[in-house]
mmCIF file of C-alpha atoms in Angstrom:
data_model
loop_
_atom_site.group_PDB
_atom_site.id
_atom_site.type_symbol
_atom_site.label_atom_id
_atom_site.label_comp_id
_atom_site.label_asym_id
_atom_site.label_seq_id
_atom_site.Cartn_x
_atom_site.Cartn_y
_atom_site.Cartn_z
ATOM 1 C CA UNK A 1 0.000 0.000 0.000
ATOM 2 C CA UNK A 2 2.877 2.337 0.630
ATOM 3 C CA UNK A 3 5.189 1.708 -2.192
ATOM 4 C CA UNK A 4 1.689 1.815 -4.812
ATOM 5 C CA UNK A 5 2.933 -1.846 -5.926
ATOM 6 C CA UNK A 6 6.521 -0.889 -6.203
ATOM 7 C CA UNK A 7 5.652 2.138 -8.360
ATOM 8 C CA UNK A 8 7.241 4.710 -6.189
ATOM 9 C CA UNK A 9 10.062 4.650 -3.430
ATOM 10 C CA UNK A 10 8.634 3.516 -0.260
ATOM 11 C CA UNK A 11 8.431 5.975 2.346
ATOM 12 C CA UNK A 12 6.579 4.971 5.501
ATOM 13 C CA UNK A 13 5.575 7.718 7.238
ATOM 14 C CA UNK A 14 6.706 6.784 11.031
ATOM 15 C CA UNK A 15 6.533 9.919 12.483
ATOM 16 C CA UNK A 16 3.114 10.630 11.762
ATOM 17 C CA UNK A 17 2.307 7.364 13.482
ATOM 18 C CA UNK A 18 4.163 6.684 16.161
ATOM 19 C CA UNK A 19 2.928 10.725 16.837
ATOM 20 C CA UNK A 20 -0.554 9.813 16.452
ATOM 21 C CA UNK A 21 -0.348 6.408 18.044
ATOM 22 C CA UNK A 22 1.158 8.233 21.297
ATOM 23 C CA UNK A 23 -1.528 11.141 21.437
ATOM 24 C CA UNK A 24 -4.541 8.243 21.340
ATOM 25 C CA UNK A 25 -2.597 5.915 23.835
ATOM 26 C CA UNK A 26 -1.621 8.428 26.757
ATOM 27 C CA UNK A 27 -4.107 10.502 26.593
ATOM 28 C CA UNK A 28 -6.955 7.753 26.352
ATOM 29 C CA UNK A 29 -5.625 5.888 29.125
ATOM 30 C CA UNK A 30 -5.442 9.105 31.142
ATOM 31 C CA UNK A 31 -9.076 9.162 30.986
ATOM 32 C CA UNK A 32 -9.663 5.801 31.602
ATOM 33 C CA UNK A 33 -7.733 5.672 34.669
ATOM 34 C CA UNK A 34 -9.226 8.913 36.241
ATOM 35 C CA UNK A 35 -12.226 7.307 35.447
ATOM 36 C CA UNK A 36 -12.059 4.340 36.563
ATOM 37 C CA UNK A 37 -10.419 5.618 39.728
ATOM 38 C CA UNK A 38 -13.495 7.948 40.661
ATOM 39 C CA UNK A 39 -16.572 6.515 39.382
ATOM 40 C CA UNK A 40 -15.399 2.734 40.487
ATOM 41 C CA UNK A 41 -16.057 3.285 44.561
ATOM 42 C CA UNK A 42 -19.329 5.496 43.567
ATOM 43 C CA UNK A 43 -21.021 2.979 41.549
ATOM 44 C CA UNK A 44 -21.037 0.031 43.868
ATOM 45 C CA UNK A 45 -22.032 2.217 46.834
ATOM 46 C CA UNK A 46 -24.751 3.298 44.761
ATOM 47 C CA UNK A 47 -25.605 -0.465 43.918
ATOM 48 C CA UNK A 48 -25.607 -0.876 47.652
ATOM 49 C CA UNK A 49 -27.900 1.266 48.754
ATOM 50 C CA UNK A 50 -30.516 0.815 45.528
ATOM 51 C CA UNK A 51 -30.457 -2.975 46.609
ATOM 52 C CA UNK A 52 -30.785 -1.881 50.202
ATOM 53 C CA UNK A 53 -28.008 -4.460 51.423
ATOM 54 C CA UNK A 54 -25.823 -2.353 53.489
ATOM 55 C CA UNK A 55 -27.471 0.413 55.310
ATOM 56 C CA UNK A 56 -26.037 4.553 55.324
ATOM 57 C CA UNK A 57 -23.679 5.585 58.224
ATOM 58 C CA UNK A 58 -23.643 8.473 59.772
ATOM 59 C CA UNK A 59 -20.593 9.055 57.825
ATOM 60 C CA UNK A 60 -21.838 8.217 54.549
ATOM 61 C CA UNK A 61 -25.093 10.432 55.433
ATOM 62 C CA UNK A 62 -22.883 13.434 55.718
ATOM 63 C CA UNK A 63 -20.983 12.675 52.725
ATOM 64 C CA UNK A 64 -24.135 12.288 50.275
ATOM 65 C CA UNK A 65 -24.818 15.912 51.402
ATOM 66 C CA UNK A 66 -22.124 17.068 50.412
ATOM 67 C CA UNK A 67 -22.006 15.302 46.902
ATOM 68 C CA UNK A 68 -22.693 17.711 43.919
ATOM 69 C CA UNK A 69 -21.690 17.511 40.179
ATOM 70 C CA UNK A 70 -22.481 14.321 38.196
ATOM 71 C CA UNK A 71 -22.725 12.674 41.182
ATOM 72 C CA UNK A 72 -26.486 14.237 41.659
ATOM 73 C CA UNK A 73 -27.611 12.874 38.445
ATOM 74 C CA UNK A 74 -25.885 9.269 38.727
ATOM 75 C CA UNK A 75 -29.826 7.572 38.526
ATOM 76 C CA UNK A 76 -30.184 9.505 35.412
ATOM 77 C CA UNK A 77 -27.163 8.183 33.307
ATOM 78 C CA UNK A 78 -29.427 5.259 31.999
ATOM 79 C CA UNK A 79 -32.522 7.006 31.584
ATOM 80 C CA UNK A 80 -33.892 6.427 28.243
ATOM 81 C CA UNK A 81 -33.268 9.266 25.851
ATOM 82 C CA UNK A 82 -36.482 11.056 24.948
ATOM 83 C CA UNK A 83 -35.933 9.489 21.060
ATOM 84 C CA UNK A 84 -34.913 6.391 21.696
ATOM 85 C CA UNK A 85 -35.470 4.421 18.661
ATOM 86 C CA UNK A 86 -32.789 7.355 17.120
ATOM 87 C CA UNK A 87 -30.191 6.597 19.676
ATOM 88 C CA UNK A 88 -30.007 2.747 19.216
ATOM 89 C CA UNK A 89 -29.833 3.086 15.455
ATOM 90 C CA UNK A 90 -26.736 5.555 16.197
ATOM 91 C CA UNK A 91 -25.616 3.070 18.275
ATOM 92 C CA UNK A 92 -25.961 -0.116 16.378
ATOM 93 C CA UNK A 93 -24.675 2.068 13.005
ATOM 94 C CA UNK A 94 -21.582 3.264 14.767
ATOM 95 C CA UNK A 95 -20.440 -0.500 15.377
ATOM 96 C CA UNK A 96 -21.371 -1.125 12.113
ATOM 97 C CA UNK A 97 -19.053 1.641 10.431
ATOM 98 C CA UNK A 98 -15.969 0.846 13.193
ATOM 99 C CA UNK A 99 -16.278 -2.587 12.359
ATOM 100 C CA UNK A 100 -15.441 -1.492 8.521
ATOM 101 C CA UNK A 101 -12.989 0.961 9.406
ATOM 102 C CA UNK A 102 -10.892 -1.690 11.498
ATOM 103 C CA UNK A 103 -11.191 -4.388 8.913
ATOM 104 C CA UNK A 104 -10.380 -2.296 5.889
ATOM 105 C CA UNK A 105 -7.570 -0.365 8.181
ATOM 106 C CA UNK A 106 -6.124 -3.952 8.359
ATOM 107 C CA UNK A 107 -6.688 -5.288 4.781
ATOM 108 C CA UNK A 108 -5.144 -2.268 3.703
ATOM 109 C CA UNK A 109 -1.960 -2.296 6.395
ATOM 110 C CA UNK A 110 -1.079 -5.996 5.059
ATOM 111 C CA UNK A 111 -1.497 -4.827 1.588
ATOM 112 C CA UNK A 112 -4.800 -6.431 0.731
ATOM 113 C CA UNK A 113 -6.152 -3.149 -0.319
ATOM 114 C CA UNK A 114 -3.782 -0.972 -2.965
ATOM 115 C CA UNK A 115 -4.617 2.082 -4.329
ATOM 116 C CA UNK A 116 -3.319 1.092 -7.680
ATOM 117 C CA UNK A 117 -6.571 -1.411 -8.134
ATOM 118 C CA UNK A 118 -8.387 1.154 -8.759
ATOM 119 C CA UNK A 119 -11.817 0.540 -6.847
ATOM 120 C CA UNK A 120 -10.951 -2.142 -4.674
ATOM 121 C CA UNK A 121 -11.307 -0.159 -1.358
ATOM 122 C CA UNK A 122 -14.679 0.999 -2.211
ATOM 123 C CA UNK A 123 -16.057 -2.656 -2.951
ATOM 124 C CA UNK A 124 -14.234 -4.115 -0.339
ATOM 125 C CA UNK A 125 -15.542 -1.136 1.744
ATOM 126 C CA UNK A 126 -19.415 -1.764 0.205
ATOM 127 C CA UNK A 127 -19.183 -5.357 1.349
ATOM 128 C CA UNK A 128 -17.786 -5.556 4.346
ATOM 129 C CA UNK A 129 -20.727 -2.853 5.262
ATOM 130 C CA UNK A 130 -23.457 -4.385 4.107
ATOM 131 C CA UNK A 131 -22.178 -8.013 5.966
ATOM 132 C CA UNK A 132 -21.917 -5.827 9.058
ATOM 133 C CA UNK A 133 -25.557 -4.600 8.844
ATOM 134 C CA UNK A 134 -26.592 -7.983 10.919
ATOM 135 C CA UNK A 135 -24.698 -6.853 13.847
ATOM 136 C CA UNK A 136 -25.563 -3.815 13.746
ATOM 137 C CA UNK A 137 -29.328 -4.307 13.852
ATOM 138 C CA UNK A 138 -28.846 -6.833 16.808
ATOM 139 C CA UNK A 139 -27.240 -4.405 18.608
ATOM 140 C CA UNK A 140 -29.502 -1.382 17.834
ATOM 141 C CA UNK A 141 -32.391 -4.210 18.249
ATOM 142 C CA UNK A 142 -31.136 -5.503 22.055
ATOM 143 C CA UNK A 143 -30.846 -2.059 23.262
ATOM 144 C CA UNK A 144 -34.054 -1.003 22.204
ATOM 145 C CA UNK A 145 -35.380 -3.829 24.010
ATOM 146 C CA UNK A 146 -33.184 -2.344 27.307
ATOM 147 C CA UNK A 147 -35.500 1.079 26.750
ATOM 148 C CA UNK A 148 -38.723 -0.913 26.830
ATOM 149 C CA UNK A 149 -39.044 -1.285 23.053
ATOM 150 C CA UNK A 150 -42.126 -3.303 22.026
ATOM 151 C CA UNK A 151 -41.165 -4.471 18.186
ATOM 152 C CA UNK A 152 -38.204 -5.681 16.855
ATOM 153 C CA UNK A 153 -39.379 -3.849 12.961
ATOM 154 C CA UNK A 154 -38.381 -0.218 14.524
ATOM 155 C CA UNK A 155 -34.538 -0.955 14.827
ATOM 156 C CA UNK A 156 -34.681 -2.888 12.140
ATOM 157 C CA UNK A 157 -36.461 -1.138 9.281
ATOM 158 C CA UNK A 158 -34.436 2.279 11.009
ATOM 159 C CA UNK A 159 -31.225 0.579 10.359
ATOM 160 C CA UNK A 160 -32.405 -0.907 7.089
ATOM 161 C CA UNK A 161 -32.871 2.841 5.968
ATOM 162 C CA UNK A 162 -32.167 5.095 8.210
ATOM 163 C CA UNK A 163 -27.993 5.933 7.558
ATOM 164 C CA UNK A 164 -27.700 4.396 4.112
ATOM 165 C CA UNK A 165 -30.549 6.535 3.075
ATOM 166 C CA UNK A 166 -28.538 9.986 3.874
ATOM 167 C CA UNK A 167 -25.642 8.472 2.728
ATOM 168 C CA UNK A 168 -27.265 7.490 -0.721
ATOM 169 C CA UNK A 169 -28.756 10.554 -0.923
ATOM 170 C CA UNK A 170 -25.798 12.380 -0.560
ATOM 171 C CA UNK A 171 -23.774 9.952 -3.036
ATOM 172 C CA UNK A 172 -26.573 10.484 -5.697
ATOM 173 C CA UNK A 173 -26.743 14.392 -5.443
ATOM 174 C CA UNK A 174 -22.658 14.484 -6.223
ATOM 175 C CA UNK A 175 -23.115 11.816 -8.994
ATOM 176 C CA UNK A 176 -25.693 13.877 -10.803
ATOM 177 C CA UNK A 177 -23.324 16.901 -10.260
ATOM 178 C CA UNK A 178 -20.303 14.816 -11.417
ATOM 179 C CA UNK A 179 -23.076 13.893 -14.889
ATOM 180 C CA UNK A 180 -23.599 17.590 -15.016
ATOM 181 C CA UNK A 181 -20.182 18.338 -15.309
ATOM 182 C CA UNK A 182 -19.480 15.853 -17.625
ATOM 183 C CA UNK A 183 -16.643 14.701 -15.102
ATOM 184 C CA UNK A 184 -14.815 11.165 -15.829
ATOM 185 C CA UNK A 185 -15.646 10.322 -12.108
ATOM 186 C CA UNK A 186 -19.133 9.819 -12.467
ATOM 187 C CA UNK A 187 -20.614 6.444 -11.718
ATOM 188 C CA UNK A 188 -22.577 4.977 -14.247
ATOM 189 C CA UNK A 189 -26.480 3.723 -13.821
ATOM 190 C CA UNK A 190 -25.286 -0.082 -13.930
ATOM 191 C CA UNK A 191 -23.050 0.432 -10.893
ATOM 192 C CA UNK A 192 -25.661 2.395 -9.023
ATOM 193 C CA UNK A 193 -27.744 -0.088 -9.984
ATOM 194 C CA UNK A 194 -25.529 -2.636 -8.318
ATOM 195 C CA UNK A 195 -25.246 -0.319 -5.359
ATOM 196 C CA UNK A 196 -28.846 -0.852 -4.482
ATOM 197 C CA UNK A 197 -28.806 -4.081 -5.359
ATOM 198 C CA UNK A 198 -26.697 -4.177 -1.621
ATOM 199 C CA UNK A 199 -28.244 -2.049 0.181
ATOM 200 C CA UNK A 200 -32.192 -3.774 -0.696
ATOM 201 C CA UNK A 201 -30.952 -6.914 -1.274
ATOM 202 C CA UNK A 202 -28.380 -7.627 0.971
ATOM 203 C CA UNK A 203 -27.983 -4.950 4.093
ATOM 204 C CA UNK A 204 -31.841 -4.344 4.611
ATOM 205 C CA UNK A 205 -32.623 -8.377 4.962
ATOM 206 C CA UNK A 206 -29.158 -8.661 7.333
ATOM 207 C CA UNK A 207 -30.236 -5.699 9.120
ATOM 208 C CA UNK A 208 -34.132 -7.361 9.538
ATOM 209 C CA UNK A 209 -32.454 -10.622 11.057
ATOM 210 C CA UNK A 210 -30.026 -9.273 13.303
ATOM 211 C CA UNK A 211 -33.355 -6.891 15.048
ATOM 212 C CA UNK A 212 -35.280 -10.017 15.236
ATOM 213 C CA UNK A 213 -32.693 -12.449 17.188
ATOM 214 C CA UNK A 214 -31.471 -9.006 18.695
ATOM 215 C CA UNK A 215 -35.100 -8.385 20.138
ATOM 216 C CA UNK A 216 -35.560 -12.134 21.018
ATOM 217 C CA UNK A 217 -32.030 -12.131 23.624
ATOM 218 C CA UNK A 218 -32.140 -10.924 26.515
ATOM 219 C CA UNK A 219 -32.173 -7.379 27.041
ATOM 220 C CA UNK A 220 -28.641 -5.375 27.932
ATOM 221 C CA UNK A 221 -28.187 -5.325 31.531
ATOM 222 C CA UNK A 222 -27.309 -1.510 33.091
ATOM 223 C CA UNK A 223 -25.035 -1.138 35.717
ATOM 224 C CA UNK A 224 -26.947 1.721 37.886
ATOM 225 C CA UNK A 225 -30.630 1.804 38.262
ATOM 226 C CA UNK A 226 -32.766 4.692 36.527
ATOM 227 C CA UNK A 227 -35.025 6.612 38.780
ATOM 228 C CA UNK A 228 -38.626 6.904 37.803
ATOM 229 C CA UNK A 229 -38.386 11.037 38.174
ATOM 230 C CA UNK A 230 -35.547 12.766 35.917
ATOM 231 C CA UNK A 231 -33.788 15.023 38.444
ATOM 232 C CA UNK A 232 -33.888 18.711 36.676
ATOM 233 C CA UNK A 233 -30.461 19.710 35.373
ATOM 234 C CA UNK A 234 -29.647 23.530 36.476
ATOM 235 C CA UNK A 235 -28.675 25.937 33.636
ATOM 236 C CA UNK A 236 -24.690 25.073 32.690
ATOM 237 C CA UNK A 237 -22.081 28.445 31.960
ATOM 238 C CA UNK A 238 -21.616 28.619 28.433
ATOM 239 C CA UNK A 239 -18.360 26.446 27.695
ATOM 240 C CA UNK A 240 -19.978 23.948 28.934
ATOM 241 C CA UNK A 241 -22.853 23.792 26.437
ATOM 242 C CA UNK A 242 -23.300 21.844 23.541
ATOM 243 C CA UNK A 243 -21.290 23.159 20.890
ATOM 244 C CA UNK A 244 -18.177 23.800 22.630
ATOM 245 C CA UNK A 245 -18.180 20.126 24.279
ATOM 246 C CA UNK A 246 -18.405 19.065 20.399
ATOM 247 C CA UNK A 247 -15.768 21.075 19.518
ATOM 248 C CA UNK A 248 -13.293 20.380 22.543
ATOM 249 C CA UNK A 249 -14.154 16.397 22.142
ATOM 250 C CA UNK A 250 -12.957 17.041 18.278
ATOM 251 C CA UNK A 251 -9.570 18.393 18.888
ATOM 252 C CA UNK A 252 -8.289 15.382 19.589
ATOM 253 C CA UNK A 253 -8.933 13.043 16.492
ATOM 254 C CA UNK A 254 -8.716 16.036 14.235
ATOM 255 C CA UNK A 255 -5.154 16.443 15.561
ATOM 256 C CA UNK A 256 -4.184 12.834 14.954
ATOM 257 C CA UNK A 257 -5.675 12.931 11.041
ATOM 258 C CA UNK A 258 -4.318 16.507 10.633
ATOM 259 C CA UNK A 259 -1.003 14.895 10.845
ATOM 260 C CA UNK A 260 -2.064 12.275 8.419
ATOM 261 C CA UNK A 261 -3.693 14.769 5.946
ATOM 262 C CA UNK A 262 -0.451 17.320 5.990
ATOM 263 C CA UNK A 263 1.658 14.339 5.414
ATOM 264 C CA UNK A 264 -0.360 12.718 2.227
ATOM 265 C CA UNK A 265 -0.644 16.562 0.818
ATOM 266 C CA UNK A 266 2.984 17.338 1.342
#
């Protein structure tokens, strides 16, 4: 994949990542260790006293006085989202795309995948996808079940067409641009023919049958229990609203593939 079949010098680009490679490592298992550290203790005392097994000292009275933070909400974190169905297609989609990224990202390190077969990466890329769809909807399927979902068609007619329709959509409206422009790039009827030959014939149907044995298992099991009664969330300052938590969470993988980009353009 590096050398393009032996048609240029190979070059591997170590710095970029070994550089990117350290960022993820340290600074993900800095997390994960602060983490585990803090929220560890808190979640079995909590299990404790929702199970009633080990009754409050005087000591522990004072302290859940004194607790404040995400501590006040820790009933909450398993609440089901007010669009559920949405969030367990994100979910089950999600695995679906890592699951391609880490297979291609290895067909492609061991030279599977070369970028002088013109193509390859996007059919091997269409595949693997569509093969994934089964997981996917028995994931998206099992935690709808978790939320109190009644039907196992939801997740699985969602995941059916609920990301591959936006991402068709979006692939057609630059293919009739690409016609338009009379560009060499554009893909011809037959392939897009073939294209949703996958998605209806093959991704929808895995997608149906990984809801249905999804919906049929038993139901993912939460570590903290959900109270009944949302506790209200007091107004947050403003860099700690949506948008800037998007754009703080952001700086780290756009850092890693900056490094990545400026190395392919350069």
């Amino acid at each position: 994949y590096l050398s393009m079949d032996n048609a240029v010098p190979q070059k591997v680009h170590w710095f970029s990542i070994i550089n990117s490679l350290i960022v993820v490592v340290f600074l993900s298992s800095l997390v994960a260790m602060i983490l585990m550290r803090s929220v560890y203790g808190d979640i079995s005392r909590y299990n404790n006293r929702a199970d009633d097994v080990v009754p409050l000292t005087e000591e522990e009275r004072e302290v859940e006085k004194e607790e404040s933070g995400w501590k006040l909400v820790h009933g909450n974190v398993f609440t089901p989202p007010s669009m559920p169905l949405f969030f367990c297609v994100c979910v089950g989609t999600g695995q679906q795309l890592l699951v391609l990224a880490l297979f291609t990202l290895v067909l492609s390190a061991f030279g599977f995948l070369s970028p002088a077969n013109r193509g390859s990466f996007m059919l091997t890329a269409l595949c693997v996808f569509c093969l994934c769809a089964c997981g996917g909807g028995y994931r998206a399927a099992r935690l709808h079940r978790a939320f109190r979902g009644e039907s196992w068609q939801g997740p699985g007619l969602a995941m059916s067409f609920g990301f591959t329709s936006i991402a068709f959509g979006v692939f057609v409206v630059a293919n009739v641009m690409l016609h338009v422009l009379k560009s060499s790039g554009a893909v011809p009827l037959a392939t897009m023919a073939s294209v949703i030959f996958f998605w209806v014939g093959v991704a929808a149907p895995l997608a149906l049958i990984g809801s249905f044995f999804g919906f049929r298992n038993e139901p993912m099991k939460f570590p903290l229990e959900s109270d009944t009664m949302p506790r209200p969330i007091p107004d947050q300052p403003w860099f700690l609203g949506t948008l800037p938590i998007v754009v703080l969470g952001g700086i780290l993988p756009f850092g890693a593939c900056f490094v990545e980009v400026f190395f392919i353009l350069s």
